[in-house]
Amino acid sequence: MQTTSPSKDYFNTLRTVFAVVLIIVLARIIHHHFPARFCISFLRLANLQRYANKFKVPAKKMLGGNLFQASVSIPNLVHFVHLVRPGPGVKFELLFPHFIAIYSAYYHLQPDIIYIHTNVEEDRLERILNHTTNPYTIAIRNLPRVQFKYHDVRNETSKGTPIVKLAHQSDFVRLDILKEYGGIYLDEDAYVLRDLRPLRNTGFENIIGKQKDGDICNAVIMATPNNKMLTAYRTVSDTVFDGSWTRHSAELLTVLAREFAAIEYQVLVVPQDVLFPLSWFESDLQILYRIHEQSARDAVQDVDAPDITTLTRRALGTEDPVGWELDWRSTYVLHGWHSALVLKIGSQTQIAETFGEFGGITLEYVLARNSNFARAVYPAVKHALDAGIIDDLGSDHIVG
């Protein structure tokens, strides 16, 4: 009896089935052992290489080692940087706006430690802190879990470019401390409005936010220690710094965020309202700081969720406007744009028009709650008063 050999079509079908099964198996193995970062990171790694070549920095040095590092939670450590001009009469003083920023972080975040990094040597700083009569410096000094920490400040880059401005020196200090410790870096005019735990626990190794012009602002950075993008940021900052205001900071961070987004869980860029509502423009500063005749309602971020009827009216645009009050419910950190405030609302006339009888950011100004800034920071300041951390004797303000 003659047997019939399998046809050519049969073998082709068998090979196709085998190939499909093999692809499915390999896909499941890759998905299990190498998450999506393995599949997408190389799509834009060439861009990172080109960027590294542009600034003559090895891509491997920018990445800092293994590309596929498991994601972890960002430590609940808070970092502020307070630098002063060196000299025999050095003055280390924290005013009421500094207190608001530091206590807001203390109150809302309940951090493991708040570090205040400074270039004042430890012995000198200890003498200053022990003999100061400034009520807000004393209040911050006495807070539990606050540590003052000396940090050597760089006066030039590795290429010899002078780093003169304190703000630029701070740009480099923040990258050093985040690389070493990880945690939450906040400018001294960045005011926490709610707990950052939901952001810290997303699994992303860097969390940063957009500012009004679309660039990424470096005034608030949440990061794990020694991560890839942070390593690149620190390395390339030293290379590209030219003394201009933003090239090594916002412009560079914007490029790096775009490139490192190819690596899963490396960077989360949040919308402007989350960390940097409003801006440094004078019109926005007026919206934030200008006082109004009537006091506001209780802090908006503490209001319960609206009912269905209210949500429907808002969706249809038929709800009556709330007037001058801003809605802070989607904001986690409020950046106050201090340098712009001093520059653009610095004359006595402008100060009077904006702050009225208060003359600046004072305790009385915040308690009045008739400005959007006061409404935002009021819960933390009220808590400090109720807890006896501060009293109503101080009158330091930010401009004037």
Short mmCIF file of C-alpha atoms in Angstrom, two decimals:
data_model
loop_
_atom_site.label_atom_id
_atom_site.label_comp_id
_atom_site.label_asym_id
_atom_site.label_seq_id
_atom_site.Cartn_x
_atom_site.Cartn_y
_atom_site.Cartn_z
CA MET A 1 0.00 0.00 0.00
CA GLN A 2 1.45 3.38 -1.02
CA THR A 3 1.45 6.12 1.59
CA THR A 4 0.80 9.73 0.65
CA SER A 5 3.51 12.22 1.71
CA PRO A 6 2.42 15.45 3.28
CA SER A 7 1.86 18.25 0.80
CA LYS A 8 3.92 21.41 0.55
CA ASP A 9 0.97 23.46 1.76
CA TYR A 10 0.79 21.33 4.89
CA PHE A 11 4.42 22.10 5.80
CA ASN A 12 3.93 25.78 5.08
CA THR A 13 0.91 25.86 7.37
CA LEU A 14 2.81 24.00 10.07
CA ARG A 15 5.71 26.42 9.85
CA THR A 16 3.33 29.39 10.09
CA VAL A 17 1.62 27.98 13.17
CA PHE A 18 4.97 27.24 14.78
CA ALA A 19 6.19 30.77 14.05
CA VAL A 20 3.06 32.33 15.53
CA VAL A 21 3.34 30.21 18.68
CA LEU A 22 7.04 31.07 18.99
CA ILE A 23 6.30 34.79 18.66
CA ILE A 24 3.59 34.59 21.34
CA VAL A 25 5.89 32.70 23.71
CA LEU A 26 8.77 35.13 23.16
CA ALA A 27 6.47 38.09 23.61
CA ARG A 28 5.21 36.74 26.93
CA ILE A 29 8.79 36.08 28.09
CA ILE A 30 9.91 39.59 27.13
CA HIS A 31 6.86 41.16 28.73
CA HIS A 32 7.45 39.21 31.95
CA HIS A 33 11.19 39.73 32.28
CA PHE A 34 11.66 43.02 30.45
CA PRO A 35 8.76 45.46 30.86
CA ALA A 36 7.78 47.97 28.24
CA ARG A 37 10.94 49.99 28.88
CA PHE A 38 12.86 47.21 27.05
CA CYS A 39 10.66 47.54 23.99
CA ILE A 40 10.50 51.31 23.70
CA SER A 41 13.74 52.65 25.15
CA PHE A 42 15.83 51.93 22.08
CA LEU A 43 13.37 53.72 19.80
CA ARG A 44 14.76 57.03 21.05
CA LEU A 45 18.14 55.99 22.38
CA ALA A 46 19.64 57.23 19.13
CA ASN A 47 18.32 60.70 19.95
CA LEU A 48 19.99 60.51 23.37
CA GLN A 49 23.22 59.45 21.69
CA ARG A 50 23.04 62.40 19.29
CA TYR A 51 22.40 64.74 22.20
CA ALA A 52 25.36 63.27 24.07
CA ASN A 53 27.55 63.75 20.99
CA LYS A 54 26.41 67.37 20.65
CA PHE A 55 27.77 68.22 24.09
CA LYS A 56 30.68 65.74 23.91
CA VAL A 57 29.38 63.70 26.85
CA PRO A 58 29.39 59.87 26.57
CA ALA A 59 25.86 58.50 26.51
CA LYS A 60 26.92 55.77 28.94
CA LYS A 61 28.02 58.46 31.40
CA MET A 62 24.69 60.23 30.96
CA LEU A 63 22.77 57.05 31.65
CA GLY A 64 24.95 56.13 34.58
CA GLY A 65 24.93 52.35 34.15
CA ASN A 66 22.17 49.78 33.77
CA LEU A 67 19.36 51.04 31.53
CA PHE A 68 16.71 48.77 33.02
CA GLN A 69 16.54 49.61 36.70
CA ALA A 70 13.41 48.62 38.60
CA SER A 71 11.20 51.52 39.66
CA VAL A 72 10.90 52.42 43.35
CA SER A 73 9.09 54.98 45.47
CA ILE A 74 10.65 58.40 45.86
CA PRO A 75 11.91 58.92 49.44
CA ASN A 76 9.89 61.23 51.68
CA LEU A 77 12.87 63.50 52.27
CA VAL A 78 12.57 67.24 51.69
CA HIS A 79 15.44 69.45 50.56
CA PHE A 80 15.69 73.24 50.64
CA VAL A 81 18.82 75.18 49.67
CA HIS A 82 19.58 78.45 51.46
CA LEU A 83 22.82 80.02 50.20
CA VAL A 84 24.37 83.29 51.35
CA ARG A 85 27.24 85.41 50.12
CA PRO A 86 30.40 84.38 52.00
CA GLY A 87 32.29 86.88 54.11
CA PRO A 88 33.15 87.84 57.69
CA GLY A 89 29.72 89.39 58.30
CA VAL A 90 27.73 86.53 56.82
CA LYS A 91 24.05 86.66 57.77
CA PHE A 92 21.90 83.53 57.87
CA GLU A 93 18.27 84.48 58.37
CA LEU A 94 14.96 82.84 57.49
CA LEU A 95 12.02 85.20 57.06
CA PHE A 96 8.29 84.59 57.15
CA PRO A 97 7.98 83.50 53.47
CA HIS A 98 10.76 80.96 54.10
CA PHE A 99 8.85 79.74 57.13
CA ILE A 100 5.68 79.28 55.07
CA ALA A 101 7.52 77.14 52.51
CA ILE A 102 9.30 74.98 55.09
CA TYR A 103 6.34 74.58 57.42
CA SER A 104 3.97 73.82 54.55
CA ALA A 105 6.24 70.92 53.59
CA TYR A 106 6.43 69.84 57.23
CA TYR A 107 2.66 70.03 57.71
CA HIS A 108 1.43 68.47 54.47
CA LEU A 109 4.17 65.91 53.79
CA GLN A 110 5.13 64.74 57.30
CA PRO A 111 8.58 63.97 55.88
CA ASP A 112 11.20 61.75 57.46
CA ILE A 113 13.65 64.67 57.41
CA ILE A 114 13.69 68.23 56.11
CA TYR A 115 17.21 69.20 55.10
CA ILE A 116 18.15 72.86 54.78
CA HIS A 117 21.39 72.81 52.80
CA THR A 118 23.60 75.87 53.15
CA ASN A 119 27.12 77.08 52.39
CA VAL A 120 27.56 78.48 55.92
CA GLU A 121 30.14 76.37 57.77
CA GLU A 122 28.77 74.21 60.55
CA ASP A 123 30.51 75.97 63.48
CA ARG A 124 29.48 79.42 62.29
CA LEU A 125 25.94 78.29 61.53
CA GLU A 126 25.58 76.75 64.97
CA ARG A 127 26.61 80.04 66.60
CA ILE A 128 24.16 81.98 64.42
CA LEU A 129 21.27 79.63 65.16
CA ASN A 130 21.97 79.63 68.89
CA HIS A 131 22.04 83.43 69.14
CA THR A 132 19.45 84.52 66.59
CA THR A 133 16.48 86.57 67.68
CA ASN A 134 14.59 86.15 64.42
CA PRO A 135 11.31 84.42 65.34
CA TYR A 136 10.99 82.43 62.10
CA THR A 137 14.59 81.23 62.13
CA ILE A 138 13.99 80.07 65.71
CA ALA A 139 10.70 78.40 64.78
CA ILE A 140 12.32 76.46 61.93
CA ARG A 141 15.35 75.58 64.05
CA ASN A 142 13.07 74.06 66.68
CA LEU A 143 10.95 71.98 64.32
CA PRO A 144 11.37 68.21 64.76
CA ARG A 145 13.12 66.43 61.89
CA VAL A 146 14.66 69.64 60.49
CA GLN A 147 18.40 69.39 59.89
CA PHE A 148 20.75 72.12 58.69
CA LYS A 149 23.46 70.65 56.50
CA TYR A 150 26.62 72.25 55.12
CA HIS A 151 27.23 71.86 51.41
CA ASP A 152 30.32 73.03 49.55
CA VAL A 153 29.34 75.33 46.69
CA ARG A 154 30.94 75.24 43.28
CA ASN A 155 32.24 78.56 41.97
CA GLU A 156 33.04 77.29 38.47
CA THR A 157 32.30 74.39 36.15
CA SER A 158 34.82 71.71 35.22
CA LYS A 159 35.60 73.80 32.11
CA GLY A 160 36.34 76.86 34.22
CA THR A 161 33.13 78.79 33.52
CA PRO A 162 32.42 80.99 36.59
CA ILE A 163 29.23 80.24 38.54
CA VAL A 164 28.56 83.61 40.15
CA LYS A 165 24.86 83.94 40.93
CA LEU A 166 23.56 82.24 44.08
CA ALA A 167 20.60 80.96 42.07
CA HIS A 168 22.94 79.20 39.64
CA GLN A 169 25.00 77.75 42.47
CA SER A 170 21.75 76.44 43.93
CA ASP A 171 20.95 74.80 40.58
CA PHE A 172 24.05 72.63 40.97
CA VAL A 173 23.62 71.99 44.70
CA ARG A 174 20.10 70.59 44.22
CA LEU A 175 21.35 68.04 41.70
CA ASP A 176 24.17 66.93 44.03
CA ILE A 177 21.82 66.36 46.96
CA LEU A 178 19.10 64.64 44.92
CA LYS A 179 21.64 62.31 43.36
CA GLU A 180 22.96 61.39 46.81
CA TYR A 181 19.75 61.25 48.86
CA GLY A 182 16.80 61.36 46.50
CA GLY A 183 13.59 62.93 47.74
CA ILE A 184 11.74 66.18 47.12
CA TYR A 185 13.63 69.32 46.21
CA LEU A 186 11.72 72.58 46.74
CA ASP A 187 12.76 76.14 46.01
CA GLU A 188 12.38 78.43 49.00
CA ASP A 189 9.33 79.96 47.30
CA ALA A 190 7.66 76.63 46.54
CA TYR A 191 4.71 76.06 48.86
CA VAL A 192 3.29 72.57 49.32
CA LEU A 193 -0.52 72.53 49.34
CA ARG A 194 -1.21 68.81 49.77
CA ASP A 195 0.50 65.49 50.38
CA LEU A 196 2.77 64.40 47.52
CA ARG A 197 2.46 60.70 48.38
CA PRO A 198 0.22 59.91 45.36
CA LEU A 199 2.95 61.29 43.09
CA ARG A 200 5.89 59.78 44.96
CA ASN A 201 4.33 56.32 44.78
CA THR A 202 3.57 56.27 41.05
CA GLY A 203 6.72 54.23 40.42
CA PHE A 204 8.40 56.97 38.39
CA GLU A 205 11.98 57.80 39.31
CA ASN A 206 11.65 61.48 38.44
CA ILE A 207 8.58 63.69 38.72
CA ILE A 208 8.79 67.18 37.28
CA GLY A 209 6.33 69.75 35.96
CA LYS A 210 5.71 72.14 33.11
CA GLN A 211 5.70 75.89 33.53
CA LYS A 212 3.66 78.37 31.51
CA ASP A 213 5.97 78.53 28.46
CA GLY A 214 5.91 74.74 28.11
CA ASP A 215 9.43 74.18 29.45
CA ILE A 216 10.14 72.07 32.53
CA CYS A 217 10.85 74.08 35.68
CA ASN A 218 13.54 72.88 38.09
CA ALA A 219 12.07 74.63 41.15
CA VAL A 220 10.37 71.38 42.23
CA ILE A 221 11.99 68.02 41.51
CA MET A 222 11.03 64.66 43.00
CA ALA A 223 13.56 61.91 42.35
CA THR A 224 15.01 58.62 43.48
CA PRO A 225 18.72 58.75 44.34
CA ASN A 226 21.31 58.19 41.62
CA ASN A 227 18.79 57.56 38.85
CA LYS A 228 19.52 57.73 35.11
CA MET A 229 17.94 61.02 34.12
CA LEU A 230 19.23 62.79 37.22
CA THR A 231 22.74 61.54 36.45
CA ALA A 232 22.44 62.89 32.91
CA TYR A 233 21.07 66.21 34.16
CA ARG A 234 23.92 66.68 36.62
CA THR A 235 26.58 65.70 34.07
CA VAL A 236 25.35 67.76 31.15
CA SER A 237 24.56 70.83 33.30
CA ASP A 238 28.25 71.16 34.00
CA THR A 239 28.99 70.99 30.27
CA VAL A 240 26.37 73.41 28.93
CA PHE A 241 26.38 76.06 31.69
CA ASP A 242 27.21 79.43 30.14
CA GLY A 243 25.97 81.88 32.77
CA SER A 244 22.58 82.43 31.13
CA TRP A 245 19.46 82.01 33.24
CA THR A 246 17.85 78.86 31.83
CA ARG A 247 20.09 76.98 29.37
CA HIS A 248 21.51 74.62 31.99
CA SER A 249 18.25 74.41 33.95
CA ALA A 250 14.81 74.64 32.31
CA GLU A 251 15.96 74.25 28.70
CA LEU A 252 18.23 71.29 29.43
CA LEU A 253 15.72 69.60 31.73
CA THR A 254 13.06 69.92 29.03
CA VAL A 255 15.27 68.13 26.48
CA LEU A 256 16.27 65.40 28.91
CA ALA A 257 12.67 64.79 29.99
CA ARG A 258 11.65 64.32 26.37
CA GLU A 259 14.46 61.86 25.71
CA PHE A 260 14.25 59.86 28.93
CA ALA A 261 10.50 59.45 28.53
CA ALA A 262 11.54 56.56 26.23
CA ILE A 263 12.59 54.62 29.33
CA GLU A 264 9.60 53.36 31.25
CA TYR A 265 9.19 54.86 34.71
CA GLN A 266 12.15 57.22 34.31
CA VAL A 267 10.21 60.48 34.24
CA LEU A 268 6.66 61.71 34.73
CA VAL A 269 5.96 65.25 33.52
CA VAL A 270 2.86 66.66 35.19
CA PRO A 271 0.70 69.50 33.78
CA GLN A 272 1.37 73.09 34.75
CA ASP A 273 -1.44 73.35 37.31
CA VAL A 274 0.04 70.56 39.43
CA LEU A 275 3.32 72.23 40.43
CA PHE A 276 3.62 75.60 38.66
CA PRO A 277 0.24 77.33 38.28
CA LEU A 278 0.40 80.89 36.98
CA SER A 279 3.83 82.29 36.08
CA TRP A 280 6.45 85.01 36.46
CA PHE A 281 4.45 87.43 34.26
CA GLU A 282 3.31 90.53 36.12
CA SER A 283 -0.35 89.84 35.30
CA ASP A 284 -0.09 86.39 36.89
CA LEU A 285 1.76 87.75 39.91
CA GLN A 286 -1.10 90.19 40.43
CA ILE A 287 -3.62 87.35 40.21
CA LEU A 288 -1.67 85.45 42.84
CA TYR A 289 -0.75 88.17 45.33
CA ARG A 290 -3.16 91.10 44.92
CA ILE A 291 -5.53 91.66 47.83
CA HIS A 292 -9.30 92.05 47.40
CA GLU A 293 -11.94 93.77 49.46
CA GLN A 294 -13.66 90.67 50.75
CA SER A 295 -12.15 87.68 52.53
CA ALA A 296 -12.33 84.32 50.81
CA ARG A 297 -14.09 81.15 51.70
CA ASP A 298 -12.16 78.38 53.42
CA ALA A 299 -9.27 76.92 51.45
CA VAL A 300 -10.59 75.48 48.21
CA GLN A 301 -8.36 72.42 48.36
CA ASP A 302 -10.25 71.27 51.48
CA VAL A 303 -13.76 71.57 50.01
CA ASP A 304 -15.69 68.33 49.50
CA ALA A 305 -16.29 67.06 45.97
CA PRO A 306 -19.22 68.86 44.29
CA ASP A 307 -22.55 67.16 43.72
CA ILE A 308 -23.79 65.97 40.32
CA THR A 309 -25.82 69.13 39.70
CA THR A 310 -22.78 71.35 40.28
CA LEU A 311 -20.59 69.14 38.09
CA THR A 312 -23.18 69.30 35.32
CA ARG A 313 -23.35 73.11 35.47
CA ARG A 314 -19.57 73.33 35.32
CA ALA A 315 -19.39 70.92 32.39
CA LEU A 316 -21.99 72.96 30.50
CA GLY A 317 -20.36 76.26 31.45
CA THR A 318 -23.56 77.54 33.07
CA GLU A 319 -22.26 77.94 36.64
CA ASP A 320 -21.80 81.46 37.90
CA PRO A 321 -18.12 82.49 38.06
CA VAL A 322 -16.53 82.47 41.52
CA GLY A 323 -14.92 85.89 41.07
CA TRP A 324 -11.26 86.39 41.90
CA GLU A 325 -10.75 83.10 43.76
CA LEU A 326 -8.65 80.48 42.02
CA ASP A 327 -9.38 76.78 42.38
CA TRP A 328 -6.34 75.12 43.96
CA ARG A 329 -7.79 71.59 44.07
CA SER A 330 -5.57 70.29 41.29
CA THR A 331 -2.42 71.96 42.64
CA TYR A 332 0.06 70.07 44.81
CA VAL A 333 2.78 72.73 45.01
CA LEU A 334 2.45 76.47 44.40
CA HIS A 335 5.56 78.21 43.10
CA GLY A 336 5.63 81.85 44.16
CA TRP A 337 8.14 83.19 41.57
CA HIS A 338 9.96 85.23 44.23
CA SER A 339 12.68 86.64 41.97
CA ALA A 340 10.06 87.93 39.52
CA LEU A 341 8.00 89.32 42.39
CA VAL A 342 10.92 91.40 43.64
CA LEU A 343 11.80 92.56 40.13
CA LYS A 344 8.32 93.37 38.82
CA ILE A 345 6.48 94.43 41.97
CA GLY A 346 9.37 96.02 43.82
CA SER A 347 8.55 99.72 43.90
CA GLN A 348 6.68 101.23 46.83
CA THR A 349 3.76 102.12 44.58
CA GLN A 350 3.48 98.59 43.17
CA ILE A 351 3.79 97.06 46.63
CA ALA A 352 1.00 99.29 47.95
CA GLU A 353 -1.25 98.45 45.00
CA THR A 354 -0.66 94.72 45.38
CA PHE A 355 -0.35 94.15 49.14
CA GLY A 356 -2.18 97.18 50.49
CA GLU A 357 -1.70 97.93 54.18
CA PHE A 358 0.18 94.64 54.71
CA GLY A 359 3.18 95.84 52.69
CA GLY A 360 4.16 92.35 51.63
CA ILE A 361 3.80 88.71 52.64
CA THR A 362 3.17 89.01 56.36
CA LEU A 363 1.32 86.86 58.85
CA GLU A 364 -1.57 89.35 58.84
CA TYR A 365 -1.68 89.21 55.01
CA VAL A 366 -2.07 85.42 55.08
CA LEU A 367 -4.64 85.40 57.88
CA ALA A 368 -6.80 87.91 56.01
CA ARG A 369 -7.24 85.40 53.17
CA ASN A 370 -8.20 88.05 50.67
CA SER A 371 -5.60 87.03 48.08
CA ASN A 372 -5.15 83.78 46.19
CA PHE A 373 -1.70 83.24 47.69
CA ALA A 374 -3.03 83.67 51.24
CA ARG A 375 -5.91 81.28 50.59
CA ALA A 376 -3.49 78.64 49.33
CA VAL A 377 -1.03 78.69 52.24
CA TYR A 378 -3.51 79.53 55.01
CA PRO A 379 -4.09 75.93 56.27
CA ALA A 380 -0.41 75.39 57.10
CA VAL A 381 0.05 78.84 58.65
CA LYS A 382 -3.12 78.45 60.72
CA HIS A 383 -1.86 75.07 61.95
CA ALA A 384 1.46 76.62 62.98
CA LEU A 385 -0.38 79.29 64.95
CA ASP A 386 -2.73 76.83 66.65
CA ALA A 387 0.21 74.57 67.55
CA GLY A 388 2.13 77.47 69.08
CA ILE A 389 4.97 77.15 66.56
CA ILE A 390 4.70 80.87 65.75
CA ASP A 391 2.78 83.81 67.18
CA ASP A 392 1.49 87.05 65.72
CA LEU A 393 4.49 89.19 66.63
CA GLY A 394 6.47 88.84 63.40
CA SER A 395 6.05 91.20 60.46
CA ASP A 396 8.74 90.14 57.99
CA HIS A 397 7.78 90.35 54.36
CA ILE A 398 9.22 89.41 51.03
CA VAL A 399 9.34 92.74 49.20
CA GLY A 400 9.55 96.31 50.30
#
